[in-house]
Coordinates of C-alpha atoms in Angstrom, one line a residue:
M27 CA 51.4 48.8 -104.6
S28 CA 48.6 48.7 -106.8
L29 CA 46.8 52.1 -107.9
F30 CA 43.0 51.3 -108.3
D31 CA 40.2 51.6 -106.3
R32 CA 40.2 48.2 -103.3
K33 CA 36.5 48.5 -102.6
G34 CA 35.4 46.6 -105.1
P35 CA 35.7 44.6 -108.6
R36 CA 36.6 47.3 -111.4
R37 CA 36.1 46.2 -115.0
H38 CA 37.1 48.2 -118.0
A39 CA 39.7 49.8 -115.1
P40 CA 43.2 51.8 -115.8
A41 CA 46.1 49.0 -116.6
E42 CA 48.3 48.5 -114.0
L43 CA 52.2 47.4 -113.9
V44 CA 53.2 44.9 -111.2
S45 CA 56.4 43.0 -110.1
T46 CA 55.4 40.5 -108.0
V47 CA 53.1 37.4 -108.1
E48 CA 51.2 38.4 -104.7
D49 CA 50.2 42.0 -106.5
L50 CA 49.1 40.4 -110.1
E51 CA 46.6 37.8 -107.7
D52 CA 45.7 41.4 -106.1
V53 CA 45.2 43.0 -109.6
R54 CA 42.8 40.2 -111.0
A55 CA 40.9 39.1 -107.8
H56 CA 39.9 43.1 -107.8
F57 CA 39.6 43.1 -111.6
G58 CA 36.7 41.1 -111.7
G59 CA 38.0 38.5 -114.6
E60 CA 35.5 35.5 -115.1
P61 CA 36.6 32.1 -115.6
G62 CA 37.4 31.5 -119.0
H63 CA 38.3 34.8 -119.9
N64 CA 42.2 34.9 -118.5
A65 CA 44.7 35.4 -121.1
V66 CA 49.0 35.7 -121.4
V67 CA 51.0 37.2 -123.5
M68 CA 54.6 36.4 -122.4
T69 CA 57.1 38.3 -124.0
M70 CA 60.8 39.7 -123.5
G71 CA 60.1 43.2 -123.6
A72 CA 61.4 46.0 -126.1
L73 CA 57.6 45.5 -127.6
H74 CA 56.5 46.2 -131.4
E75 CA 53.3 46.2 -133.2
G76 CA 54.1 42.6 -133.5
H77 CA 53.4 42.5 -130.0
A78 CA 50.5 44.4 -129.7
T79 CA 48.7 42.6 -132.5
L80 CA 48.9 39.6 -129.8
V81 CA 47.4 41.9 -127.4
R82 CA 44.4 43.0 -129.4
A83 CA 43.9 39.0 -130.3
A84 CA 44.0 38.4 -126.6
R85 CA 41.3 41.1 -125.9
E86 CA 39.7 40.4 -128.9
R87 CA 38.8 36.8 -127.5
V88 CA 38.0 37.6 -123.4
G89 CA 35.8 40.1 -124.2
P90 CA 36.0 43.6 -123.1
D91 CA 35.5 42.3 -119.3
G92 CA 38.2 39.6 -119.7
F93 CA 41.8 39.7 -117.9
V94 CA 44.6 40.0 -120.2
V95 CA 48.0 39.9 -119.0
V96 CA 51.4 40.4 -120.7
T97 CA 54.6 39.4 -119.2
V98 CA 57.8 41.3 -119.5
F99 CA 61.0 39.2 -118.6
V100 CA 63.9 38.4 -120.2
N101 CA 64.4 35.2 -119.6
P102 CA 67.8 34.2 -118.6
L103 CA 67.7 30.4 -119.1
Q104 CA 66.9 30.3 -123.2
F105 CA 70.3 32.5 -123.9
G106 CA 73.2 30.6 -124.9
A107 CA 77.0 31.2 -124.1
G108 CA 77.8 34.4 -126.5
E109 CA 74.2 35.4 -127.0
D110 CA 73.2 38.6 -126.6
L111 CA 71.4 38.3 -122.7
D112 CA 73.2 41.5 -121.6
R113 CA 72.4 43.0 -124.5
Y114 CA 69.3 42.7 -125.1
P115 CA 66.9 45.6 -125.2
R116 CA 65.4 46.6 -122.3
T117 CA 62.1 49.3 -123.0
L118 CA 59.7 48.9 -119.9
D119 CA 58.5 52.4 -120.0
A120 CA 57.5 52.3 -123.7
D121 CA 56.4 48.6 -123.2
L122 CA 54.1 49.4 -120.9
E123 CA 52.7 52.8 -123.1
L124 CA 51.8 49.9 -125.9
A125 CA 50.6 47.5 -123.9
F126 CA 47.9 49.6 -122.6
A127 CA 46.9 51.0 -125.6
A128 CA 46.5 47.6 -127.4
G129 CA 44.0 46.4 -124.3
A130 CA 46.6 45.2 -121.4
S131 CA 45.0 45.0 -117.8
A132 CA 47.9 44.0 -116.3
V133 CA 51.8 44.3 -117.1
F134 CA 54.0 41.6 -114.8
A135 CA 57.3 42.2 -114.7
P136 CA 59.3 39.9 -112.3
S137 CA 62.9 40.2 -111.5
A138 CA 64.5 37.1 -111.9
E139 CA 64.6 36.4 -107.9
E140 CA 60.6 36.6 -108.4
V141 CA 60.6 34.1 -111.1
Y142 CA 63.3 32.2 -109.9
P143 CA 63.0 32.3 -106.5
G144 CA 66.2 29.7 -105.4
G145 CA 68.7 30.7 -108.0
Q146 CA 68.4 29.4 -111.8
P147 CA 66.5 26.1 -111.0
Q148 CA 68.6 22.6 -111.0
V149 CA 64.7 20.7 -112.2
R150 CA 63.9 22.1 -115.7
I151 CA 61.7 21.1 -118.9
T152 CA 63.2 19.7 -121.7
A153 CA 61.9 20.0 -125.6
G154 CA 62.9 16.6 -126.1
P155 CA 64.0 15.8 -130.1
M156 CA 61.4 18.8 -131.6
G157 CA 63.8 20.8 -129.7
D158 CA 67.4 19.8 -130.9
R159 CA 66.5 20.5 -134.6
L160 CA 66.8 23.9 -136.6
E161 CA 66.7 27.0 -134.1
G162 CA 67.5 24.0 -131.8
A163 CA 70.8 22.9 -133.0
S164 CA 71.9 26.3 -133.6
R165 CA 71.1 27.4 -130.0
P166 CA 71.5 24.0 -127.8
G167 CA 69.5 24.5 -124.7
H168 CA 67.6 27.3 -125.9
F169 CA 64.1 25.4 -125.8
D170 CA 64.8 24.1 -122.6
G171 CA 65.1 27.7 -121.1
V172 CA 61.4 28.7 -122.9
L173 CA 60.0 25.8 -121.7
T174 CA 61.2 25.8 -118.1
V175 CA 59.5 29.9 -118.2
V176 CA 56.9 29.5 -120.3
A177 CA 55.8 26.8 -117.3
K178 CA 56.9 28.9 -114.7
L179 CA 54.8 31.9 -116.0
L180 CA 51.9 29.5 -117.0
H181 CA 51.7 28.6 -113.1
L182 CA 52.0 32.3 -112.1
T183 CA 49.6 33.6 -114.3
S184 CA 46.7 30.7 -114.2
P185 CA 45.4 31.9 -117.8
D186 CA 42.6 29.9 -120.0
L187 CA 44.4 31.2 -123.0
A188 CA 47.8 32.1 -123.8
F189 CA 48.8 34.0 -127.0
F190 CA 52.3 33.3 -129.3
G191 CA 53.5 34.5 -132.5
Q192 CA 53.5 32.5 -135.4
K193 CA 56.8 34.0 -136.1
D194 CA 58.5 32.1 -133.7
A195 CA 57.1 28.5 -135.4
Q196 CA 59.2 26.1 -134.0
Q197 CA 59.0 27.7 -130.2
L198 CA 54.9 27.6 -131.0
A199 CA 54.6 24.2 -131.6
V200 CA 57.2 23.4 -128.6
I201 CA 54.8 24.8 -126.3
R202 CA 51.6 23.4 -127.7
R203 CA 53.4 20.5 -127.6
M204 CA 54.1 21.0 -123.6
A205 CA 50.7 21.6 -122.8
Q206 CA 49.7 19.0 -125.0
D207 CA 51.7 15.8 -123.3
L208 CA 51.8 18.0 -119.5
N209 CA 48.1 18.4 -119.6
F210 CA 48.3 22.1 -119.0
P211 CA 44.8 23.6 -118.9
V212 CA 45.5 26.3 -121.3
E213 CA 44.4 26.8 -124.7
I214 CA 47.4 27.6 -126.5
V215 CA 46.9 30.3 -129.6
G216 CA 49.0 31.0 -132.3
V217 CA 48.7 34.7 -133.9
P218 CA 49.9 35.4 -137.6
T219 CA 53.6 37.2 -138.2
V220 CA 53.3 41.0 -138.4
R221 CA 55.2 42.3 -141.5
E222 CA 56.6 46.0 -142.0
A223 CA 55.5 47.3 -145.4
D224 CA 58.9 46.2 -147.0
G225 CA 57.8 42.4 -145.9
L226 CA 60.7 42.0 -142.9
A227 CA 58.9 40.7 -140.2
L228 CA 58.6 42.8 -137.1
S229 CA 61.6 41.8 -134.3
S230 CA 63.2 43.3 -131.5
R231 CA 66.4 42.6 -133.2
N232 CA 65.3 44.8 -136.2
R233 CA 67.0 48.0 -134.0
Y234 CA 70.3 46.5 -134.6
L235 CA 70.4 46.4 -138.5
S236 CA 72.2 49.4 -140.0
P237 CA 70.1 50.4 -142.9
A238 CA 72.5 48.5 -145.1
E239 CA 71.6 45.7 -143.0
R240 CA 68.3 46.3 -143.0
R241 CA 68.4 45.9 -147.5
T242 CA 70.2 42.5 -146.8
A243 CA 67.7 41.2 -144.4
L244 CA 64.7 41.9 -146.6
A245 CA 66.2 38.5 -148.5
L246 CA 64.9 36.4 -145.5
S247 CA 60.7 37.7 -146.2
A248 CA 61.7 37.8 -150.5
A249 CA 62.8 34.3 -150.4
L250 CA 60.0 33.1 -148.4
F251 CA 58.0 34.6 -150.9
A252 CA 59.3 33.2 -153.5
G253 CA 59.0 29.7 -152.3
R254 CA 55.0 30.4 -151.9
D255 CA 55.0 32.0 -155.5
R256 CA 56.2 28.9 -156.9
L257 CA 54.3 26.6 -154.3
A258 CA 50.8 28.2 -156.0
A259 CA 52.7 28.2 -159.1
Q260 CA 52.9 24.5 -158.8
E261 CA 49.4 24.0 -157.3
A262 CA 47.6 25.8 -160.6
L263 CA 49.9 23.4 -162.9
H264 CA 48.6 21.2 -160.8
A265 CA 44.8 22.0 -160.9
R266 CA 45.5 21.8 -164.9
A267 CA 46.6 18.8 -164.9
V268 CA 43.9 17.2 -163.1
A269 CA 41.1 19.0 -165.5
L270 CA 42.9 18.2 -168.4
P271 CA 45.4 15.2 -168.4
A272 CA 48.8 15.7 -169.5
D273 CA 50.0 14.2 -172.5
P274 CA 53.5 13.5 -172.5
G275 CA 53.7 13.0 -176.3
R276 CA 52.4 16.3 -176.7
A277 CA 55.0 18.0 -175.3
E278 CA 57.6 16.3 -177.3
A279 CA 55.8 17.1 -180.5
L280 CA 55.7 20.6 -179.7
S281 CA 59.0 20.5 -179.5
R282 CA 59.8 19.0 -182.7
I283 CA 57.9 21.8 -184.4
G284 CA 59.5 24.5 -182.4
E285 CA 56.9 25.8 -179.9
A286 CA 59.2 26.3 -177.5
R287 CA 57.5 28.0 -175.0
A288 CA 54.0 25.7 -175.5
A289 CA 56.3 22.8 -175.0
A290 CA 57.6 23.7 -171.9
D291 CA 54.2 24.7 -170.6
A292 CA 53.0 21.1 -171.6
H293 CA 56.3 19.4 -169.9
A294 CA 55.6 21.3 -166.6
V295 CA 51.8 20.1 -166.4
A296 CA 52.8 16.9 -167.3
Q297 CA 55.2 17.1 -163.7
A298 CA 52.6 18.8 -162.1
A299 CA 50.4 15.6 -162.5
E300 CA 52.9 13.4 -161.4
G301 CA 53.0 15.4 -157.8
G302 CA 55.9 16.4 -156.0
G303 CA 56.9 19.8 -155.9
A304 CA 58.6 20.5 -152.0
D305 CA 62.0 20.6 -153.3
A306 CA 61.5 22.9 -156.4
V307 CA 60.0 25.6 -153.3
R308 CA 62.9 24.9 -151.7
A309 CA 65.0 26.1 -154.9
A310 CA 62.7 29.3 -155.4
A311 CA 63.9 30.4 -151.6
R312 CA 67.6 29.4 -151.8
A313 CA 68.0 30.7 -155.0
V314 CA 66.7 34.2 -153.3
L315 CA 69.2 33.5 -150.2
D316 CA 72.2 32.6 -152.5
E317 CA 72.0 36.1 -154.3
A318 CA 71.6 37.6 -150.7
A319 CA 75.0 36.0 -150.2
K320 CA 76.8 38.1 -152.2
A321 CA 74.9 41.3 -151.1
E322 CA 77.1 43.9 -149.0
P323 CA 76.7 43.2 -146.2
P324 CA 76.2 39.8 -147.1
L325 CA 73.4 37.3 -145.6
V326 CA 75.0 34.4 -144.1
L327 CA 72.6 31.7 -144.1
D328 CA 72.3 29.3 -140.8
Y329 CA 69.2 27.3 -142.5
L330 CA 66.6 26.9 -144.8
A331 CA 63.8 24.4 -144.2
L332 CA 60.9 23.1 -145.2
I333 CA 59.5 21.1 -142.4
D334 CA 56.4 19.2 -141.5
P335 CA 54.9 21.3 -137.8
A336 CA 54.2 18.2 -136.2
D337 CA 57.5 17.4 -135.5
F338 CA 59.7 19.9 -137.2
T339 CA 61.5 16.9 -139.9
E340 CA 62.2 17.7 -142.9
V341 CA 58.9 17.2 -145.9
G342 CA 60.0 14.9 -148.8
D343 CA 59.2 16.1 -152.4
G344 CA 55.9 14.1 -152.2
H345 CA 54.7 15.9 -149.1
R346 CA 50.9 16.6 -149.0
G347 CA 49.4 18.8 -146.1
E348 CA 50.6 21.5 -143.9
A349 CA 54.1 22.9 -144.2
I350 CA 56.1 25.5 -142.6
L351 CA 59.3 27.1 -144.9
A352 CA 61.8 28.6 -141.9
V353 CA 64.9 30.0 -142.5
A354 CA 67.5 31.7 -140.3
A355 CA 70.1 33.7 -141.3
R356 CA 73.1 36.2 -139.8
V357 CA 73.4 40.2 -141.0
G358 CA 76.4 41.6 -139.6
T359 CA 75.7 40.4 -135.9
T360 CA 72.3 40.3 -135.9
R361 CA 70.4 37.2 -136.3
L362 CA 67.4 36.8 -137.5
I363 CA 64.3 34.2 -137.8
D364 CA 61.5 34.0 -140.4
N365 CA 58.9 31.2 -141.6
L366 CA 55.8 30.6 -143.6
P367 CA 53.0 28.5 -143.1
L368 CA 52.2 26.4 -146.6
R369 CA 49.5 23.8 -147.8
F370 CA 50.8 21.3 -150.3
G371 CA 48.0 19.8 -152.5
A372 CA 45.3 22.7 -151.7
T373 CA 44.0 22.1 -155.3
Q374 CA 44.2 18.2 -155.3
G375 CA 41.1 17.6 -152.9
A376 CA 39.6 20.4 -154.6
A377 CA 39.7 18.6 -157.5
S378 CA 38.8 15.0 -156.7

């Protein structure tokens, strides 16, 4: 039952927990949110600061009088055989406290019967080829389950804006593609990844890590940062090569007179002038992961990929433009993912 005064619209109202679509519609109607100022943040619960950041971003976007609903639903369709559906943490009381403190107007925590009244749906949305790569290859059918529940919840919550974290980069990409391809009247908003002080991306699964496993898990973010730093170094060299065209003969001459460091620098500038760099970024990240594979407990790599965000295919060594460096690995029994957005050729445009 709704807890607010039924006498009329009420803005700045205390947030409420609802479990049925009927009650959610009732809350929205009495809250008084205007068209264009309704937002949803979809979660599976076990909320943390990353989710709070999404809620705050939604609140900032719709304003103090807008309507922000946080959904808490552990979707069975996106868990494969042997995955952690039953183990997935359920912490609704703590979730409510965090969501309301971050600015939610309501928390919609439906039962499976409310979302799938006829049982698991026979008709589902498929993610297509984009959903078969990386996470989709490791977890067949996962993104079909994600898109099906996201489509359902978009219909049930009727938002103008839907906020998702960039940590789940492939999920964000397929949701954006679904909204575009199927003409959903909603803007999909990506929010940057939130990290702990040591660099580990916030995740509900982090709570499964022992102290030793957490130390090993830091290799995921460390690998991404190594790739990012390698790209930054390459971009700086490229800028030098554009400003002062490199002379391979100079590098050879320096080598002959024993100026090894200067020669190496000249060679690097000459190579930067020729473009490339994606392979070096992959190599820098992989070196960190290879070391973590020797740790105790070891990191077991699932994939490291440098992909085009448009279709999640691997980029070539001469790639220019946006890319995502993504990694997935297991530490103990816990599977973790992380990614960083990168841009190749940032200095090229500035120099031309």
